[in-house]
Amino acid sequence: MWFLSNSKSFQTFSIAQQLWRRTVTTKSLVYHRFGEPESVIEMVEGELPDPADKQLLIKVAMSPVNAYDLYKIQGHLHTGPKQFPYMGGSEYVGVVLKTGKAFTTYNEGDVVIPLTMDSGAWTTYKVVDESEVCRLPQEVGLQEAATMTITATTAYRLLKDFATLRQGDSIILSGANSGVGQIILQLCKLWKINSVGVVRDRPNVANLKEDLVRLGATEILTDKEIDETDLFEVYPSLKPKIALDCIGGRIGSSIARHLDKDGLMINYGEMSNEPLSIKADQFVAKDSIFMGFSLSKWMEEYMKTETQLELFDELAKEVLRKRLVAPRMELVPIDFFKDFPDALNFVNKANRKFPGNELKMIEQEIPDPVEKQVLIKILLAPVHPMDIDIIKGVYPFKPKVLPAVGGNEFVGEVTKVGELVTYFNEGDLVIPLRMNLGSWTKYMLTEEDDVYKIPADSQLKEAATIGVNTCTAYRLLKGFVNLKPGDSIIQNGANGFLGQTIHKLCKLWGIKSLGVIRDRPDVGILKQAMERLGATMVLTEKEIDTTDVYKTNCLHKPKLALNCTGGELADSILQHLDKCGVMVTYAGVSGEPFTVCASSSLIQNEQRLVGFWITKWNEENLRSPQQICMLKELNQLLQTNQLETPSMELIDFDLFKEIFEISDGPAKRFALDMTADEDVKWLGEDLCPVVPAPDCSIVCKKKGKRNDEECILRY
């Protein structure tokens, strides 16, 4: 960290006061255009008049050179100057040389720091309104005082504003040796919070590690070590609840991967000028939330309030107790400003092959239900990419024991009930309330609390997909943003099973939806089909990057972005998200990470990146009023034909391997059909495929036994 110095101690202030004249000559570092600091900054001299009433003349002693200041000079920040020339610098410490004639609580010799960020700190003297500064005890050191407005405040707010950290909790941070990083380590030590810091590798890294541990770090790792460490497996208590990132790029992505479940990733800088690379399972499996913090925006709300003054008071007390020290810094006289170094110069596709060979059909006897158990004849059971990923072992949920029954969603008929069952009767149609019951079977024995009764005249194909697809679409639109008629959303994977349902619900609720699909020869036909379903507009992956649909006000900028692909398509929809918008990742079918520009998305635009996993939501809300009301509303929409689920092709249960030999693309539109048994009444036109089945070869056919035995697909 670097400081522009205008004095070595407060003793010089008394000398300056003795030399006081009617006006004083000041030297300031200003710039007339955006550009590289060493090219555009120049020193100018000017005369300052006497302070007017309620004004103070201040001699600036020290002013840090923050990365924030240099980014602003380069024109990378939205908080940059509105007109030129503009004085550089944001925080400082100074002493009052003279006050206005009107009564004031300030006295000559008082030590002050700014209450605002854009204070024009790179100067030798300033005239300011007394309401723009805060007085500190003279015993507070110059360096500690000079870093309080931005550096220390940022560290304090990062630890206080996003999660309730208790003694023994852990955090991880990049840029641990930066000014903010050093303050974070000290505050964590004060508050008994474990801190794991990451620094860039360098020749003297061992010495740097020792210094940072002395400051308060629990552990320091290099950017190479963080990718290989087993620290969090060996010491589970160090698994971080919060990740604090000022670097972005590879290092920021690495610390995010070590977050604990339900952890928070807070970005407050992007020193690498590289975006984060994030895989979908970071959101879906771990429920991570990515957010940004902008001190300038915090200042807009709390500047000159009791909250800010109390923060300064608390920090000053810790400094006086010798429990908080300023970050290490190099002092550079302001006349030699060109000598300080550039503060910005800091030293796979998933295998989607379907595992048909891992599945085999077995037969076994199934007992009668007892107590609160129900025996269910499965009628239809969809095949989802989620089911395939579970079998492959790449999905967050893994069966506790093997062999396991495949499948999650189903619609079935109750054939027998236990003696304590009161809600269900033989002949009732049911769907699952929770996932992972194992639906690729002809009969299922389960607890009555695990299933939900639906109307007897329900269409089977619609009912079979409520549990995962339809409920996921509903929760995505209802659970993150309060969408009103006329609002807009954007989604990738728009032609997928779930994407189609999202478009239909948006149309029902008066929400504008823009869908993004991959380019293909028949894309015009597909676009028309999607718009008939309810999409307001459909664009290809190439068109979305160049569209001006939001600039021309054809659509309002989306408040919600829904990501199921990851990779470049996720990047594309994120760039159009409105300020303060939310991007929800619920899958990552491409197997590729997507990139996030922390500076623009998380910090400047205050966007949030979160994940959603219907399996977890169902477990946490099992039989809750929220879950039951959702199912009732969706069933009502299906019953009244206001909502139709996308078409599925039905494959006879005994011919299950055909699904895995056709292709991986349309697998999400298949369902295993168990209605072919002669004693099942669910036959008829309603079960016929809407889209003709493609040619496919029959690999195996095995006739299963009937009621007294169960045919199961296991792996």
Coordinates of C-alpha atoms in Angstrom, one line a residue, residues 151-440:
T151 CA -9.9 0.8 4.1
A152 CA -10.9 0.1 7.7
T153 CA -14.6 0.9 7.0
T154 CA -14.7 -1.6 4.1
A155 CA -13.2 -4.3 6.2
Y156 CA -15.6 -3.7 9.1
R157 CA -18.7 -3.6 6.9
L158 CA -17.7 -6.8 5.0
L159 CA -17.6 -8.7 8.3
K160 CA -20.7 -7.1 9.7
D161 CA -23.3 -6.6 7.0
F162 CA -23.8 -10.0 5.2
A163 CA -23.9 -12.7 7.8
T164 CA -23.9 -13.1 11.6
L165 CA -20.4 -14.3 12.3
R166 CA -20.0 -15.9 15.8
Q167 CA -16.9 -16.9 17.7
G168 CA -15.4 -19.9 16.0
D169 CA -16.9 -19.3 12.6
S170 CA -14.5 -19.0 9.6
I171 CA -14.0 -16.8 6.6
I172 CA -11.7 -17.0 3.6
L173 CA -10.4 -14.0 1.8
S174 CA -8.3 -13.2 -1.3
G175 CA -5.8 -10.3 -1.3
A176 CA -5.0 -11.0 2.4
N177 CA -2.0 -8.8 2.2
S178 CA -3.9 -5.8 0.8
G179 CA -4.8 -2.9 3.0
V180 CA -8.4 -4.1 3.5
G181 CA -7.2 -7.7 3.9
Q182 CA -4.8 -6.8 6.7
I183 CA -7.6 -5.0 8.6
I184 CA -9.9 -8.0 8.1
L185 CA -7.4 -10.3 9.6
Q186 CA -7.0 -8.1 12.6
L187 CA -10.7 -7.7 13.2
C188 CA -11.2 -11.5 12.9
K189 CA -8.6 -12.0 15.6
L190 CA -10.4 -9.4 17.8
W191 CA -13.8 -11.1 17.3
K192 CA -12.4 -14.6 17.5
I193 CA -13.3 -15.5 14.0
N194 CA -11.0 -17.9 12.0
S195 CA -9.6 -16.4 8.9
V196 CA -7.9 -18.2 6.0
G197 CA -6.1 -15.7 3.7
V198 CA -4.9 -16.2 0.1
V199 CA -1.9 -14.4 -1.3
R200 CA 0.0 -14.6 -4.6
D201 CA 3.1 -16.7 -4.6
R202 CA 6.4 -14.8 -4.6
P203 CA 10.0 -15.3 -3.6
N204 CA 9.6 -14.1 0.0
V205 CA 6.2 -15.6 0.6
A206 CA 7.2 -17.4 3.8
N207 CA 8.1 -14.1 5.4
L208 CA 4.8 -12.6 4.2
K209 CA 2.9 -15.6 5.6
E210 CA 4.5 -15.1 9.0
D211 CA 3.7 -11.4 9.1
L212 CA 0.0 -12.0 8.2
V213 CA -0.3 -14.8 10.8
R214 CA 1.1 -12.4 13.4
L215 CA -1.6 -9.9 12.4
G216 CA -4.3 -12.4 13.1
A217 CA -4.6 -14.9 10.2
T218 CA -5.4 -18.5 11.2
E219 CA -3.8 -19.8 8.0
I220 CA -2.2 -18.2 4.9
L221 CA -2.1 -20.1 1.6
T222 CA -0.7 -19.1 -1.8
D223 CA -2.8 -19.0 -5.0
K224 CA -1.2 -22.3 -5.9
E225 CA -1.8 -24.0 -2.6
I226 CA -5.4 -23.0 -2.4
D227 CA -6.3 -25.3 -5.3
E228 CA -4.6 -28.3 -3.7
T229 CA -5.2 -27.9 0.0
D230 CA -7.0 -30.4 2.2
L231 CA -7.1 -27.9 5.0
F232 CA -10.9 -27.8 5.1
E233 CA -11.2 -31.6 5.1
V234 CA -8.7 -32.0 7.9
Y235 CA -10.2 -29.2 9.9
P236 CA -13.9 -29.0 9.1
S237 CA -14.4 -26.1 11.5
L238 CA -12.4 -23.9 9.1
K239 CA -14.9 -24.4 6.3
P240 CA -15.8 -20.7 5.6
K241 CA -19.3 -19.2 5.9
I242 CA -18.1 -16.1 4.0
A243 CA -15.6 -15.6 1.2
L244 CA -14.3 -12.1 0.7
D245 CA -12.9 -11.4 -2.8
C246 CA -11.1 -8.4 -4.1
I247 CA -9.2 -10.2 -6.9
G248 CA -11.7 -12.0 -9.1
G249 CA -10.4 -14.3 -11.8
R250 CA -8.8 -17.6 -10.9
I251 CA -8.1 -16.7 -7.2
G252 CA -11.6 -15.5 -6.6
S253 CA -13.0 -18.6 -8.2
S254 CA -10.8 -20.8 -6.1
I255 CA -11.8 -19.3 -2.7
A256 CA -15.5 -19.6 -3.7
R257 CA -15.1 -23.4 -4.2
H258 CA -14.1 -23.8 -0.6
L259 CA -17.3 -22.1 0.8
D260 CA -19.4 -24.1 3.2
K261 CA -22.9 -25.0 2.2
D262 CA -25.2 -21.9 2.1
G263 CA -22.1 -19.8 2.1
L264 CA -21.8 -16.2 0.9
M265 CA -19.3 -14.9 -1.6
I266 CA -18.8 -11.1 -1.3
N267 CA -16.9 -9.3 -4.1
Y268 CA -15.6 -5.8 -3.3
G269 CA -13.0 -5.5 -6.1
E270 CA -11.6 -7.1 -9.2
M271 CA -7.8 -6.3 -9.1
S272 CA -7.0 -9.0 -11.7
N273 CA -9.4 -7.4 -14.2
E274 CA -10.5 -11.0 -14.9
P275 CA -14.0 -12.4 -14.3
L276 CA -14.9 -15.1 -11.9
S277 CA -15.4 -18.6 -13.3
I278 CA -18.3 -20.4 -11.6
K279 CA -19.8 -23.8 -12.1
A280 CA -23.5 -24.3 -11.7
D281 CA -23.1 -26.8 -8.8
Q282 CA -21.7 -23.9 -6.7
F283 CA -25.3 -22.5 -6.6
V284 CA -27.4 -25.7 -7.1
A285 CA -25.6 -28.1 -4.8
K286 CA -24.0 -25.8 -2.3
D287 CA -26.6 -23.0 -2.3
S288 CA -23.9 -20.3 -2.5
I289 CA -25.0 -16.7 -2.9
F290 CA -22.7 -14.3 -4.7
M291 CA -23.1 -10.6 -3.9
G292 CA -21.2 -7.4 -4.2
F293 CA -20.2 -4.6 -1.8
S294 CA -19.7 -1.0 -2.9
L295 CA -18.5 1.3 -0.1
S296 CA -19.5 4.3 -2.2
K297 CA -23.1 3.1 -2.2
W298 CA -22.9 2.4 1.6
M299 CA -21.6 5.9 2.0
E300 CA -24.6 7.3 0.1
E301 CA -26.9 5.8 2.7
Y302 CA -24.9 6.2 5.9
M303 CA -22.6 9.2 5.3
K304 CA -22.6 11.7 8.2
T305 CA -25.0 9.4 10.2
E306 CA -24.7 8.0 13.7
T307 CA -23.9 4.7 12.1
Q308 CA -20.7 6.0 10.4
L309 CA -19.6 8.0 13.5
E310 CA -20.1 5.1 15.8
L311 CA -18.0 2.9 13.4
F312 CA -15.2 5.5 13.5
D313 CA -15.4 5.7 17.3
E314 CA -15.2 1.9 17.6
L315 CA -12.2 1.7 15.3
A316 CA -10.4 4.5 17.0
K317 CA -10.8 2.8 20.4
E318 CA -9.3 -0.4 19.1
V319 CA -6.4 1.6 17.7
L320 CA -5.8 3.3 21.0
R321 CA -5.9 -0.1 22.7
K322 CA -3.1 -1.1 20.3
R323 CA -5.3 -4.0 19.0
L324 CA -5.6 -2.5 15.5
V325 CA -2.8 -1.1 13.4
A326 CA -2.7 0.4 10.0
P327 CA -1.8 -1.7 7.0
R328 CA 1.9 -1.7 6.1
M329 CA 2.7 1.1 3.6
E330 CA 5.4 2.9 1.8
L331 CA 5.5 6.7 2.2
V332 CA 6.1 8.8 -0.9
P333 CA 6.4 12.6 -0.6
I334 CA 3.8 14.2 -2.7
D335 CA 6.3 16.0 -4.9
F336 CA 7.6 12.6 -6.0
F337 CA 4.2 11.2 -6.8
K338 CA 5.4 9.7 -10.1
D339 CA 7.7 7.4 -8.2
F340 CA 5.1 5.2 -6.6
P341 CA 4.4 1.9 -8.4
D342 CA 1.3 1.0 -10.2
A343 CA -1.1 -0.3 -7.6
L344 CA -3.0 -2.2 -10.1
N345 CA 0.1 -4.3 -11.2
F346 CA -0.3 -7.3 -8.9
V347 CA 2.4 -9.6 -8.3
N348 CA -14.5 -28.9 -18.8
K349 CA -17.3 -30.1 -20.4
A350 CA -19.1 -32.8 -18.4
N351 CA -19.4 -36.2 -19.8
R352 CA -23.1 -36.3 -20.9
K353 CA -23.1 -40.0 -22.1
F354 CA -26.0 -41.8 -20.6
P355 CA -25.2 -44.7 -18.4
G356 CA -27.5 -47.3 -19.8
N357 CA -25.0 -50.0 -19.1
E358 CA -25.2 -49.2 -15.4
L359 CA -28.9 -50.1 -15.2
K360 CA -30.4 -53.4 -15.0
M361 CA -33.9 -54.7 -14.3
I362 CA -34.5 -56.9 -11.3
E363 CA -37.6 -58.6 -9.8
Q364 CA -38.3 -58.9 -6.1
E365 CA -41.3 -59.5 -3.9
I366 CA -42.8 -56.6 -2.2
P367 CA -44.7 -56.9 1.1
D368 CA -48.1 -55.5 2.0
P369 CA -48.1 -52.0 3.6
V370 CA -48.2 -51.7 7.4
E371 CA -49.2 -48.8 9.7
K372 CA -48.8 -45.6 7.7
Q373 CA -47.4 -47.1 4.6
V374 CA -49.0 -47.0 1.2
L375 CA -48.4 -49.3 -1.8
I376 CA -48.4 -47.4 -5.1
K377 CA -48.6 -48.7 -8.6
I378 CA -46.4 -46.4 -10.6
L379 CA -48.0 -45.3 -13.9
L380 CA -45.5 -42.9 -15.5
A381 CA -42.0 -41.9 -14.4
P382 CA -40.1 -39.3 -16.3
V383 CA -36.4 -39.6 -17.1
H384 CA -34.5 -36.3 -16.3
P385 CA -30.9 -35.3 -16.7
M386 CA -30.9 -35.1 -12.9
D387 CA -31.7 -38.8 -12.7
I388 CA -28.8 -39.6 -15.1
D389 CA -26.4 -37.4 -13.1
I390 CA -27.3 -39.2 -9.9
I391 CA -26.5 -42.5 -11.5
K392 CA -23.2 -41.2 -12.8
G393 CA -22.3 -39.9 -9.3
V394 CA -22.0 -36.2 -10.4
Y395 CA -25.2 -35.0 -8.8
P396 CA -25.1 -33.5 -5.2
F397 CA -27.5 -36.2 -4.0
K398 CA -26.0 -39.7 -3.8
P399 CA -27.8 -42.8 -2.7
K400 CA -26.7 -43.9 0.8
V401 CA -26.5 -47.6 -0.3
L402 CA -26.2 -49.4 -3.6
P403 CA -27.9 -50.9 -5.5
A404 CA -30.5 -48.1 -5.6
V405 CA -33.7 -47.5 -7.6
G406 CA -33.4 -44.8 -10.2
G407 CA -35.9 -42.0 -10.9
N408 CA -37.5 -39.2 -8.9
E409 CA -40.8 -38.0 -10.4
F410 CA -43.9 -40.2 -10.9
V411 CA -47.6 -40.4 -10.9
G412 CA -49.1 -43.5 -9.4
E413 CA -52.3 -45.2 -8.1
V414 CA -52.7 -46.3 -4.4
T415 CA -53.4 -50.0 -4.5
K416 CA -53.2 -50.8 -0.8
V417 CA -52.9 -48.8 2.5
G418 CA -51.6 -49.6 6.0
E419 CA -54.0 -49.9 8.9
L420 CA -53.1 -46.5 10.3
V421 CA -53.5 -44.6 7.0
T422 CA -56.4 -42.2 7.1
Y423 CA -55.9 -39.8 4.2
F424 CA -55.5 -42.1 1.3
N425 CA -57.8 -44.8 -0.2
E426 CA -57.3 -47.4 -2.8
G427 CA -57.6 -45.9 -6.2
D428 CA -56.2 -42.4 -5.3
L429 CA -53.9 -40.8 -7.7
V430 CA -50.7 -39.5 -6.0
I431 CA -47.4 -37.7 -6.8
P432 CA -44.3 -37.4 -4.7
L433 CA -43.8 -34.6 -2.2
R434 CA -40.1 -35.3 -1.9
M435 CA -37.4 -36.5 -4.3
N436 CA -35.2 -39.6 -4.2
L437 CA -38.0 -42.1 -3.5
G438 CA -37.0 -44.2 -6.5
S439 CA -39.6 -44.0 -9.2
W440 CA -38.4 -46.3 -11.9

